[in-house]
PDB file of C-alpha atoms in Angstrom:
ATOM      1  CA  MET L   1      35.242 -18.153 -21.997  1.00 47.00           C
ATOM      2  CA  PRO L   2      33.584 -19.832 -18.985  1.00 52.00           C
ATOM      3  CA  GLN L   3      29.835 -19.422 -18.900  1.00 50.00           C
ATOM      4  CA  THR L   4      28.015 -18.083 -15.852  1.00 52.00           C
ATOM      5  CA  PRO L   5      26.104 -20.905 -14.114  1.00 55.00           C
ATOM      6  CA  ARG L   6      22.388 -20.520 -14.677  1.00 64.00           C
ATOM      7  CA  ARG L   7      21.236 -21.473 -11.189  1.00 73.00           C
ATOM      8  CA  PRO L   8      22.982 -18.643  -9.278  1.00 75.00           C
ATOM      9  CA  VAL L   9      21.766 -16.117 -11.866  1.00 79.00           C
ATOM     10  CA  LEU L  10      18.194 -17.374 -11.693  1.00 84.00           C
ATOM     11  CA  ARG L  11      18.325 -17.450  -7.879  1.00 84.00           C
ATOM     12  CA  ALA L  12      19.572 -13.864  -7.797  1.00 83.00           C
ATOM     13  CA  ALA L  13      16.866 -12.754 -10.258  1.00 87.00           C
ATOM     14  CA  ARG L  14      14.195 -14.475  -8.202  1.00 90.00           C
ATOM     15  CA  GLY L  15      15.596 -12.943  -5.022  1.00 88.00           C
ATOM     16  CA  LEU L  16      15.599  -9.484  -6.577  1.00 91.00           C
ATOM     17  CA  ALA L  17      11.960  -9.914  -7.588  1.00 92.00           C
ATOM     18  CA  LEU L  18      10.885 -11.143  -4.140  1.00 92.00           C
ATOM     19  CA  THR L  19      12.728  -8.282  -2.446  1.00 93.00           C
ATOM     20  CA  THR L  20      10.330  -5.845  -4.070  1.00 93.00           C
ATOM     21  CA  HIS L  21       7.566  -7.107  -1.718  1.00 91.00           C
ATOM     22  CA  PRO L  22       5.577  -8.184  -4.784  1.00 90.00           C
ATOM     23  CA  GLY L  23       2.205  -8.617  -3.070  1.00 87.00           C
ATOM     24  CA  PRO L  24       1.831  -5.033  -1.795  1.00 88.00           C
ATOM     25  CA  ALA L  25       3.604  -3.626  -4.867  1.00 92.00           C
ATOM     26  CA  VAL L  26       1.179  -5.291  -7.261  1.00 91.00           C
ATOM     27  CA  ALA L  27      -1.817  -4.365  -5.093  1.00 88.00           C
ATOM     28  CA  VAL L  28      -0.927  -0.648  -4.957  1.00 92.00           C
ATOM     29  CA  THR L  29      -0.109  -0.567  -8.670  1.00 93.00           C
ATOM     30  CA  ALA L  30      -3.446  -2.214  -9.473  1.00 91.00           C
ATOM     31  CA  LEU L  31      -5.200   0.322  -7.223  1.00 90.00           C
ATOM     32  CA  SER L  32      -3.560   3.135  -9.205  1.00 93.00           C
ATOM     33  CA  ALA L  33      -4.990   1.620 -12.397  1.00 93.00           C
ATOM     34  CA  LEU L  34      -8.483   1.556 -10.856  1.00 90.00           C
ATOM     35  CA  LEU L  35      -8.120   5.151  -9.685  1.00 92.00           C
ATOM     36  CA  SER L  36      -6.928   6.230 -13.131  1.00 93.00           C
ATOM     37  CA  ARG L  37     -10.005   4.625 -14.657  1.00 91.00           C
ATOM     38  CA  ALA L  38     -12.275   6.256 -12.070  1.00 89.00           C
ATOM     39  CA  ALA L  39     -10.678   9.622 -12.908  1.00 91.00           C
ATOM     40  CA  SER L  40     -11.455   9.004 -16.615  1.00 91.00           C
ATOM     41  CA  LEU L  41      -7.828   9.476 -17.633  1.00 94.00           C
ATOM     42  CA  PRO L  42      -6.924   8.942 -21.285  1.00 94.00           C
ATOM     43  CA  LEU L  43      -5.170   5.613 -21.805  1.00 94.00           C
ATOM     44  CA  SER L  44      -1.781   7.216 -22.426  1.00 94.00           C
ATOM     45  CA  ARG L  45      -1.921   9.340 -19.272  1.00 95.00           C
ATOM     46  CA  GLY L  46      -3.316   6.484 -17.189  1.00 95.00           C
ATOM     47  CA  SER L  47      -0.456   4.261 -18.368  1.00 96.00           C
ATOM     48  CA  ARG L  48       2.037   6.888 -17.213  1.00 96.00           C
ATOM     49  CA  VAL L  49       0.429   7.007 -13.783  1.00 97.00           C
ATOM     50  CA  VAL L  50       0.532   3.214 -13.440  1.00 97.00           C
ATOM     51  CA  THR L  51       4.164   3.109 -14.609  1.00 97.00           C
ATOM     52  CA  ALA L  52       5.179   5.807 -12.131  1.00 98.00           C
ATOM     53  CA  VAL L  53       3.425   4.048  -9.251  1.00 97.00           C
ATOM     54  CA  ALA L  54       5.016   0.715 -10.187  1.00 97.00           C
ATOM     55  CA  CYS L  55       8.495   2.279 -10.189  1.00 98.00           C
ATOM     56  CA  GLY L  56       7.795   3.937  -6.847  1.00 97.00           C
ATOM     57  CA  GLN L  57       6.740   0.636  -5.320  1.00 97.00           C
ATOM     58  CA  LEU L  58      10.004  -0.926  -6.491  1.00 97.00           C
ATOM     59  CA  VAL L  59      11.954   1.860  -4.771  1.00 97.00           C
ATOM     60  CA  ILE L  60      10.038   1.409  -1.513  1.00 97.00           C
ATOM     61  CA  GLY L  61      10.313  -2.377  -1.518  1.00 95.00           C
ATOM     62  CA  TRP L  62      14.003  -2.558  -2.316  1.00 96.00           C
ATOM     63  CA  THR L  63      15.015   0.165   0.162  1.00 96.00           C
ATOM     64  CA  ASN L  64      12.959  -1.550   2.862  1.00 94.00           C
ATOM     65  CA  ASP L  65      14.949  -4.760   2.655  1.00 93.00           C
ATOM     66  CA  LEU L  66      18.252  -2.911   2.268  1.00 94.00           C
ATOM     67  CA  VAL L  67      17.648  -0.998   5.498  1.00 93.00           C
ATOM     68  CA  ASP L  68      16.410  -4.103   7.345  1.00 90.00           C
ATOM     69  CA  VAL L  69      18.993  -6.624   6.132  1.00 91.00           C
ATOM     70  CA  GLN L  70      20.879  -6.810   9.449  1.00 90.00           C
ATOM     71  CA  ARG L  71      17.656  -7.118  11.440  1.00 86.00           C
ATOM     72  CA  ASP L  72      16.381  -9.838   9.111  1.00 85.00           C
ATOM     73  CA  ARG L  73      19.638 -11.768   9.457  1.00 88.00           C
ATOM     74  CA  ALA L  74      19.506 -11.463  13.241  1.00 85.00           C
ATOM     75  CA  VAL L  75      16.175 -13.316  13.372  1.00 82.00           C
ATOM     76  CA  ALA L  76      17.018 -15.642  10.452  1.00 83.00           C
ATOM     77  CA  ARG L  77      14.172 -14.524   8.227  1.00 84.00           C
ATOM     78  CA  ALA L  78      13.822 -17.355   5.703  1.00 82.00           C
ATOM     79  CA  ASP L  79      11.457 -15.272   3.530  1.00 84.00           C
ATOM     80  CA  LYS L  80      14.011 -12.516   2.909  1.00 89.00           C
ATOM     81  CA  PRO L  81      16.316 -13.266  -0.078  1.00 90.00           C
ATOM     82  CA  LEU L  82      18.689 -10.449   0.826  1.00 89.00           C
ATOM     83  CA  ALA L  83      19.134 -11.759   4.364  1.00 88.00           C
ATOM     84  CA  LYS L  84      19.655 -15.319   3.073  1.00 89.00           C
ATOM     85  CA  GLY L  85      22.294 -14.216   0.561  1.00 88.00           C
ATOM     86  CA  ASP L  86      20.286 -15.136  -2.539  1.00 89.00           C
ATOM     87  CA  VAL L  87      20.913 -11.633  -3.880  1.00 91.00           C
ATOM     88  CA  SER L  88      23.609  -9.125  -2.942  1.00 92.00           C
ATOM     89  CA  PRO L  89      23.086  -5.685  -1.359  1.00 93.00           C
ATOM     90  CA  VAL L  90      24.977  -4.174  -4.309  1.00 94.00           C
ATOM     91  CA  ALA L  91      22.491  -5.679  -6.777  1.00 94.00           C
ATOM     92  CA  VAL L  92      19.487  -4.495  -4.746  1.00 95.00           C
ATOM     93  CA  GLY L  93      21.002  -1.029  -4.269  1.00 95.00           C
ATOM     94  CA  SER L  94      21.729  -0.687  -7.977  1.00 96.00           C
ATOM     95  CA  ALA L  95      18.197  -1.805  -8.846  1.00 96.00           C
ATOM     96  CA  ALA L  96      16.714   0.668  -6.339  1.00 96.00           C
ATOM     97  CA  THR L  97      18.765   3.505  -7.834  1.00 97.00           C
ATOM     98  CA  LEU L  98      17.629   2.667 -11.362  1.00 97.00           C
ATOM     99  CA  ALA L  99      14.025   2.422 -10.166  1.00 97.00           C
ATOM    100  CA  ALA L 100      14.332   5.814  -8.425  1.00 97.00           C
ATOM    101  CA  VAL L 101      15.550   7.518 -11.603  1.00 97.00           C
ATOM    102  CA  SER L 102      12.772   5.843 -13.601  1.00 97.00           C
ATOM    103  CA  CYS L 103      10.246   6.899 -10.955  1.00 97.00           C
ATOM    104  CA  VAL L 104      11.228  10.568 -11.226  1.00 97.00           C
ATOM    105  CA  VAL L 105      11.029  10.527 -15.021  1.00 97.00           C
ATOM    106  CA  ALA L 106       7.722   8.631 -15.105  1.00 97.00           C
ATOM    107  CA  SER L 107       6.173  10.766 -12.362  1.00 97.00           C
ATOM    108  CA  LEU L 108       6.990  14.075 -14.037  1.00 96.00           C
ATOM    109  CA  GLY L 109       5.592  12.615 -17.265  1.00 95.00           C
ATOM    110  CA  CYS L 110       2.180  12.638 -15.554  1.00 96.00           C
ATOM    111  CA  GLY L 111       2.268  16.411 -15.172  1.00 94.00           C
ATOM    112  CA  ARG L 112       4.028  18.593 -12.624  1.00 95.00           C
ATOM    113  CA  ARG L 113       1.381  18.541  -9.889  1.00 97.00           C
ATOM    114  CA  SER L 114       0.642  14.834 -10.222  1.00 97.00           C
ATOM    115  CA  GLY L 115       4.339  13.991 -10.454  1.00 97.00           C
ATOM    116  CA  LEU L 116       5.346  15.962  -7.380  1.00 97.00           C
ATOM    117  CA  THR L 117       2.445  14.461  -5.429  1.00 97.00           C
ATOM    118  CA  HIS L 118       3.583  10.975  -6.360  1.00 98.00           C
ATOM    119  CA  LEU L 119       7.221  11.681  -5.506  1.00 97.00           C
ATOM    120  CA  GLY L 120       6.035  12.888  -2.099  1.00 97.00           C
ATOM    121  CA  LEU L 121       4.133   9.622  -1.742  1.00 96.00           C
ATOM    122  CA  VAL L 122       7.302   7.631  -2.478  1.00 97.00           C
ATOM    123  CA  GLY L 123       9.180   9.834  -0.013  1.00 97.00           C
ATOM    124  CA  CYS L 124       6.691   8.787   2.679  1.00 97.00           C
ATOM    125  CA  GLY L 125       7.490   5.125   1.996  1.00 96.00           C
ATOM    126  CA  VAL L 126      11.235   5.703   2.146  1.00 97.00           C
ATOM    127  CA  ALA L 127      10.890   7.742   5.370  1.00 96.00           C
ATOM    128  CA  TYR L 128       9.007   4.819   6.900  1.00 96.00           C
ATOM    129  CA  ASN L 129      11.833   2.473   5.930  1.00 94.00           C
ATOM    130  CA  LEU L 130      14.522   4.801   7.306  1.00 94.00           C
ATOM    131  CA  GLY L 131      13.110   5.102  10.812  1.00 90.00           C
ATOM    132  CA  LEU L 132       9.470   6.120  11.189  1.00 93.00           C
ATOM    133  CA  LYS L 133       8.547   2.432  11.375  1.00 92.00           C
ATOM    134  CA  SER L 134      10.037   2.394  14.898  1.00 90.00           C
ATOM    135  CA  THR L 135       7.966   5.259  16.299  1.00 93.00           C
ATOM    136  CA  TRP L 136       4.421   5.971  17.442  1.00 93.00           C
ATOM    137  CA  TRP L 137       4.013   7.688  14.073  1.00 94.00           C
ATOM    138  CA  SER L 138       4.599   4.540  12.027  1.00 94.00           C
ATOM    139  CA  PHE L 139       1.062   4.839  10.646  1.00 95.00           C
ATOM    140  CA  ALA L 140       1.592   8.366   9.279  1.00 96.00           C
ATOM    141  CA  PRO L 141       3.546   7.492   6.097  1.00 96.00           C
ATOM    142  CA  TYR L 142       0.868   4.957   5.149  1.00 95.00           C
ATOM    143  CA  ALA L 143      -1.932   7.444   5.794  1.00 96.00           C
ATOM    144  CA  LEU L 144      -0.224  10.205   3.797  1.00 96.00           C
ATOM    145  CA  ALA L 145       0.821   7.920   0.938  1.00 96.00           C
ATOM    146  CA  PHE L 146      -2.504   6.152   0.476  1.00 94.00           C
ATOM    147  CA  GLY L 147      -4.413   9.375   1.053  1.00 95.00           C
ATOM    148  CA  SER L 148      -2.512  11.162  -1.716  1.00 96.00           C
ATOM    149  CA  LEU L 149      -2.700   8.291  -4.237  1.00 95.00           C
ATOM    150  CA  PRO L 150      -6.181   9.241  -5.578  1.00 94.00           C
ATOM    151  CA  SER L 151      -4.904  12.763  -6.226  1.00 96.00           C
ATOM    152  CA  VAL L 152      -1.997  11.392  -8.259  1.00 97.00           C
ATOM    153  CA  ALA L 153      -4.654  10.220 -10.717  1.00 96.00           C
ATOM    154  CA  THR L 154      -6.992  13.235 -10.580  1.00 96.00           C
ATOM    155  CA  LEU L 155      -4.107  15.716 -10.906  1.00 97.00           C
ATOM    156  CA  ALA L 156      -2.972  13.899 -14.045  1.00 96.00           C
ATOM    157  CA  ALA L 157      -6.329  14.582 -15.733  1.00 94.00           C
ATOM    158  CA  PRO L 158      -6.699  17.182 -18.521  1.00 92.00           C
ATOM    159  CA  SER L 159      -8.399  19.398 -15.905  1.00 92.00           C
ATOM    160  CA  PRO L 160      -6.213  18.724 -12.830  1.00 94.00           C
ATOM    161  CA  ALA L 161      -7.922  18.693  -9.433  1.00 95.00           C
ATOM    162  CA  VAL L 162      -7.262  17.284  -5.984  1.00 96.00           C
ATOM    163  CA  ALA L 163      -9.350  14.201  -5.215  1.00 93.00           C
ATOM    164  CA  PRO L 164     -12.537  14.839  -3.166  1.00 91.00           C
ATOM    165  CA  TRP L 165     -11.999  14.728   0.583  1.00 92.00           C
ATOM    166  CA  PRO L 166     -14.039  11.533   1.191  1.00 90.00           C
ATOM    167  CA  THR L 167     -11.870   9.696  -1.334  1.00 91.00           C
ATOM    168  CA  THR L 168      -8.699  11.076   0.237  1.00 94.00           C
ATOM    169  CA  ALA L 169      -9.799  10.307   3.798  1.00 94.00           C
ATOM    170  CA  GLY L 170     -11.104   6.845   2.919  1.00 91.00           C
ATOM    171  CA  ALA L 171      -7.864   5.959   1.140  1.00 92.00           C
ATOM    172  CA  ALA L 172      -5.841   7.253   4.099  1.00 95.00           C
ATOM    173  CA  LEU L 173      -7.781   5.026   6.514  1.00 93.00           C
ATOM    174  CA  LEU L 174      -7.272   2.098   4.153  1.00 89.00           C
ATOM    175  CA  GLY L 175      -3.539   2.818   4.285  1.00 91.00           C
ATOM    176  CA  VAL L 176      -3.508   2.776   8.087  1.00 93.00           C
ATOM    177  CA  GLY L 177      -5.327  -0.554   8.000  1.00 88.00           C
ATOM    178  CA  ALA L 178      -2.762  -1.896   5.539  1.00 87.00           C
ATOM    179  CA  HIS L 179       0.055  -0.874   7.879  1.00 90.00           C
ATOM    180  CA  LEU L 180      -1.519  -2.565  10.881  1.00 88.00           C
ATOM    181  CA  VAL L 181      -2.295  -5.766   8.985  1.00 83.00           C
ATOM    182  CA  ASN L 182       1.183  -5.859   7.463  1.00 82.00           C
ATOM    183  CA  ALA L 183       2.807  -5.578  10.892  1.00 85.00           C
ATOM    184  CA  LEU L 184       0.758  -8.239  12.688  1.00 81.00           C
ATOM    185  CA  PRO L 185       2.639 -11.367  11.471  1.00 77.00           C
ATOM    186  CA  ASP L 186       6.039  -9.866  12.341  1.00 78.00           C
ATOM    187  CA  LEU L 187       5.368  -8.353  15.770  1.00 81.00           C
ATOM    188  CA  GLU L 188       7.666 -10.709  17.682  1.00 80.00           C
ATOM    189  CA  ASP L 189      10.533 -10.577  15.159  1.00 77.00           C
ATOM    190  CA  ASP L 190      10.297  -6.785  14.958  1.00 79.00           C
ATOM    191  CA  GLU L 191      10.334  -6.347  18.721  1.00 78.00           C
ATOM    192  CA  ALA L 192      13.363  -8.648  18.979  1.00 78.00           C
ATOM    193  CA  THR L 193      15.301  -6.343  16.645  1.00 79.00           C
ATOM    194  CA  GLY L 194      14.257  -3.026  18.152  1.00 80.00           C
ATOM    195  CA  VAL L 195      11.332  -2.052  15.919  1.00 83.00           C
ATOM    196  CA  ALA L 196       8.570  -0.512  18.035  1.00 86.00           C
ATOM    197  CA  GLY L 197       5.973   1.120  15.834  1.00 90.00           C
ATOM    198  CA  LEU L 198       2.342   1.790  16.676  1.00 92.00           C
ATOM    199  CA  PRO L 199       1.188  -1.877  16.325  1.00 91.00           C
ATOM    200  CA  HIS L 200       4.022  -3.092  18.561  1.00 89.00           C
ATOM    201  CA  ARG L 201       3.162  -0.566  21.254  1.00 91.00           C
ATOM    202  CA  LEU L 202      -0.553  -1.375  21.112  1.00 91.00           C
ATOM    203  CA  GLY L 203      -0.112  -5.166  21.151  1.00 89.00           C
ATOM    204  CA  GLU L 204      -1.826  -7.771  19.005  1.00 84.00           C
ATOM    205  CA  ARG L 205      -5.311  -7.593  20.528  1.00 84.00           C
ATOM    206  CA  ARG L 206      -5.698  -3.822  20.373  1.00 89.00           C
ATOM    207  CA  THR L 207      -4.097  -3.716  16.933  1.00 88.00           C
ATOM    208  CA  ARG L 208      -6.716  -6.153  15.624  1.00 84.00           C
ATOM    209  CA  GLN L 209      -9.468  -4.007  17.100  1.00 85.00           C
ATOM    210  CA  LEU L 210      -7.987  -0.910  15.497  1.00 91.00           C
ATOM    211  CA  VAL L 211      -7.784  -2.719  12.135  1.00 87.00           C
ATOM    212  CA  GLY L 212     -11.526  -3.354  12.246  1.00 85.00           C
ATOM    213  CA  ALA L 213     -12.253   0.239  13.234  1.00 90.00           C
ATOM    214  CA  VAL L 214     -10.160   1.932  10.540  1.00 91.00           C
ATOM    215  CA  LEU L 215     -11.330  -0.351   7.739  1.00 87.00           C
ATOM    216  CA  LEU L 216     -14.973   0.136   8.747  1.00 89.00           C
ATOM    217  CA  GLY L 217     -14.274   3.854   8.927  1.00 92.00           C
ATOM    218  CA  SER L 218     -12.799   3.742   5.437  1.00 90.00           C
ATOM    219  CA  THR L 219     -15.962   2.140   4.065  1.00 90.00           C
ATOM    220  CA  LEU L 220     -18.214   4.665   5.822  1.00 90.00           C
ATOM    221  CA  VAL L 221     -16.213   7.671   4.618  1.00 91.00           C
ATOM    222  CA  LEU L 222     -16.077   6.415   1.042  1.00 89.00           C
ATOM    223  CA  LEU L 223     -19.834   5.820   1.063  1.00 88.00           C
ATOM    224  CA  ALA L 224     -20.384   9.299   2.500  1.00 85.00           C
ATOM    225  CA  GLY L 225     -18.770  10.704  -0.612  1.00 79.00           C
ATOM    226  CA  ARG L 226     -21.087   8.805  -2.958  1.00 73.00           C
ATOM    227  CA  ARG L 227     -23.954  11.243  -3.329  1.00 69.00           C
ATOM    228  CA  PRO L 228     -26.613  10.573  -4.319  1.00 69.00           C
ATOM    229  CA  LEU L 229     -26.381   7.352  -2.324  1.00 70.00           C
ATOM    230  CA  ARG L 230     -27.992   4.463  -4.158  1.00 76.00           C
ATOM    231  CA  ARG L 231     -29.525   1.252  -2.883  1.00 77.00           C
ATOM    232  CA  ALA L 232     -26.647  -0.741  -4.370  1.00 75.00           C
ATOM    233  CA  ASP L 233     -24.213   1.242  -2.184  1.00 76.00           C
ATOM    234  CA  LEU L 234     -25.637  -0.445   0.915  1.00 82.00           C
ATOM    235  CA  ALA L 235     -24.147  -3.792  -0.132  1.00 86.00           C
ATOM    236  CA  PRO L 236     -20.518  -2.732   0.591  1.00 86.00           C
ATOM    237  CA  LEU L 237     -21.553  -1.487   4.032  1.00 86.00           C
ATOM    238  CA  ALA L 238     -23.364  -4.751   4.820  1.00 89.00           C
ATOM    239  CA  ALA L 239     -20.358  -6.769   3.665  1.00 89.00           C
ATOM    240  CA  THR L 240     -17.968  -4.752   5.832  1.00 88.00           C
ATOM    241  CA  LEU L 241     -20.200  -5.027   8.906  1.00 89.00           C
ATOM    242  CA  ALA L 242     -20.352  -8.802   8.442  1.00 89.00           C
ATOM    243  CA  LEU L 243     -16.574  -9.101   8.030  1.00 85.00           C
ATOM    244  CA  VAL L 244     -15.422  -6.930  10.929  1.00 84.00           C
ATOM    245  CA  PRO L 245     -16.172  -9.493  13.733  1.00 84.00           C
ATOM    246  CA  PRO L 246     -14.105 -12.341  12.203  1.00 80.00           C
ATOM    247  CA  ALA L 247     -11.350  -9.858  11.346  1.00 75.00           C
ATOM    248  CA  VAL L 248     -11.075  -8.709  14.964  1.00 75.00           C
ATOM    249  CA  ARG L 249     -11.929 -11.815  16.997  1.00 72.00           C
ATOM    250  CA  THR L 250     -10.256 -14.644  15.072  1.00 63.00           C
ATOM    251  CA  ARG L 251      -6.600 -15.296  14.351  1.00 62.00           C
ATOM    252  CA  GLY L 252      -4.543 -16.734  11.545  1.00 60.00           C
ATOM    253  CA  ARG L 253      -5.849 -17.188   8.023  1.00 61.00           C
ATOM    254  CA  SER L 254      -9.502 -16.557   8.911  1.00 68.00           C
ATOM    255  CA  SER L 255      -8.719 -13.115  10.296  1.00 70.00           C
ATOM    256  CA  LEU L 256      -6.405 -12.254   7.412  1.00 65.00           C
ATOM    257  CA  ALA L 257      -8.998 -13.369   4.854  1.00 73.00           C
ATOM    258  CA  ALA L 258     -11.650 -11.174   6.488  1.00 78.00           C
ATOM    259  CA  VAL L 259      -9.322  -8.169   6.566  1.00 75.00           C
ATOM    260  CA  VAL L 260      -8.343  -8.640   2.925  1.00 74.00           C
ATOM    261  CA  ALA L 261     -12.030  -8.894   1.995  1.00 83.00           C
ATOM    262  CA  ILE L 262     -12.826  -5.607   3.778  1.00 84.00           C
ATOM    263  CA  ALA L 263      -9.895  -3.954   2.050  1.00 80.00           C
ATOM    264  CA  GLY L 264     -11.245  -5.325  -1.220  1.00 82.00           C
ATOM    265  CA  VAL L 265     -14.604  -3.642  -0.552  1.00 85.00           C
ATOM    266  CA  ASP L 266     -12.840  -0.326   0.058  1.00 84.00           C
ATOM    267  CA  VAL L 267     -10.650  -0.690  -3.031  1.00 82.00           C
ATOM    268  CA  ALA L 268     -13.756  -1.412  -5.118  1.00 82.00           C
ATOM    269  CA  LEU L 269     -15.388   1.769  -3.785  1.00 83.00           C
ATOM    270  CA  LEU L 270     -12.255   3.768  -4.595  1.00 79.00           C
ATOM    271  CA  GLY L 271     -12.139   2.338  -8.094  1.00 74.00           C
ATOM    272  CA  ARG L 272     -15.800   3.097  -8.823  1.00 70.00           C
ATOM    273  CA  GLY L 273     -15.442   6.803  -8.258  1.00 59.00           C
ATOM    274  CA  ARG L 274     -18.409   9.025  -7.516  1.00 56.00           C
ATOM    275  CA  PRO L 275     -21.807   8.276  -9.070  1.00 49.00           C
ATOM    276  CA  ARG L 276     -22.847  10.554 -11.891  1.00 49.00           C
ATOM    277  CA  LYS L 277     -25.924  12.677 -11.533  1.00 50.00           C
ATOM    278  CA  ASP L 278     -28.953  11.748 -13.530  1.00 43.00           C
ATOM    279  CA  PRO L 279     -28.988  14.167 -16.540  1.00 41.00           C
ATOM    280  CA  ARG L 280     -32.784  14.199 -16.459  1.00 42.00           C
ATOM    281  CA  ARG L 281     -32.768  16.013 -13.140  1.00 42.00           C
TER     282      ARG L 281
END
């Protein structure tokens, strides 16, 4: 029996992995782990939440590239394995289907309310891929998905509850910032293939300004929810204020590094949860 050449198999496996959009997928999955810890979930329940979120990110990543394959080929995207032919649409579609089934099972294993919230979150990502990315409302799926992520963790707790509004609002603003930042490098390619979401309609300069505003807003809202506010909580605000100017005024790696740093401040605030009251009071 002839053996399958190793190189094509390895290339297809690598292409399948890269088609998941590994950077954002890992970042969101790691954020879910931080939120699970902040919600004081038992290890078993926290692991279920992280598994569900990871499966959901696979679904969103794979469907994104499946929907965009013709657009990516039209502009010769060298960073898209599906467009280059490193992996087939059938393989990506099959993987996305398997991930979707796993996502449903893992989500419902977190409890009904948590599971349905997470499945709605994944639905937001798929809706973005299927067409909302080309409208004024391109930011909405990100806002809804990120805003509901903290509640996926808190609703999985032994005493289920929706996440506090500052956490929800701060996460939603972080999601909008993630959308704007994610779109900036691809504005020209997207416009050439008919994608006209909010960042494309605003233009690069105004999009950068909006990035600074929403990420600063995220920090402020998250700090507003940390009562009693402690002296140490002023450090994240100072860091964000220092990082906003380079994020908005510079371009290239300096701007991206500043934006990522601000997002890191917000993620750290999300992961810390609310301060506990002093029992002596």
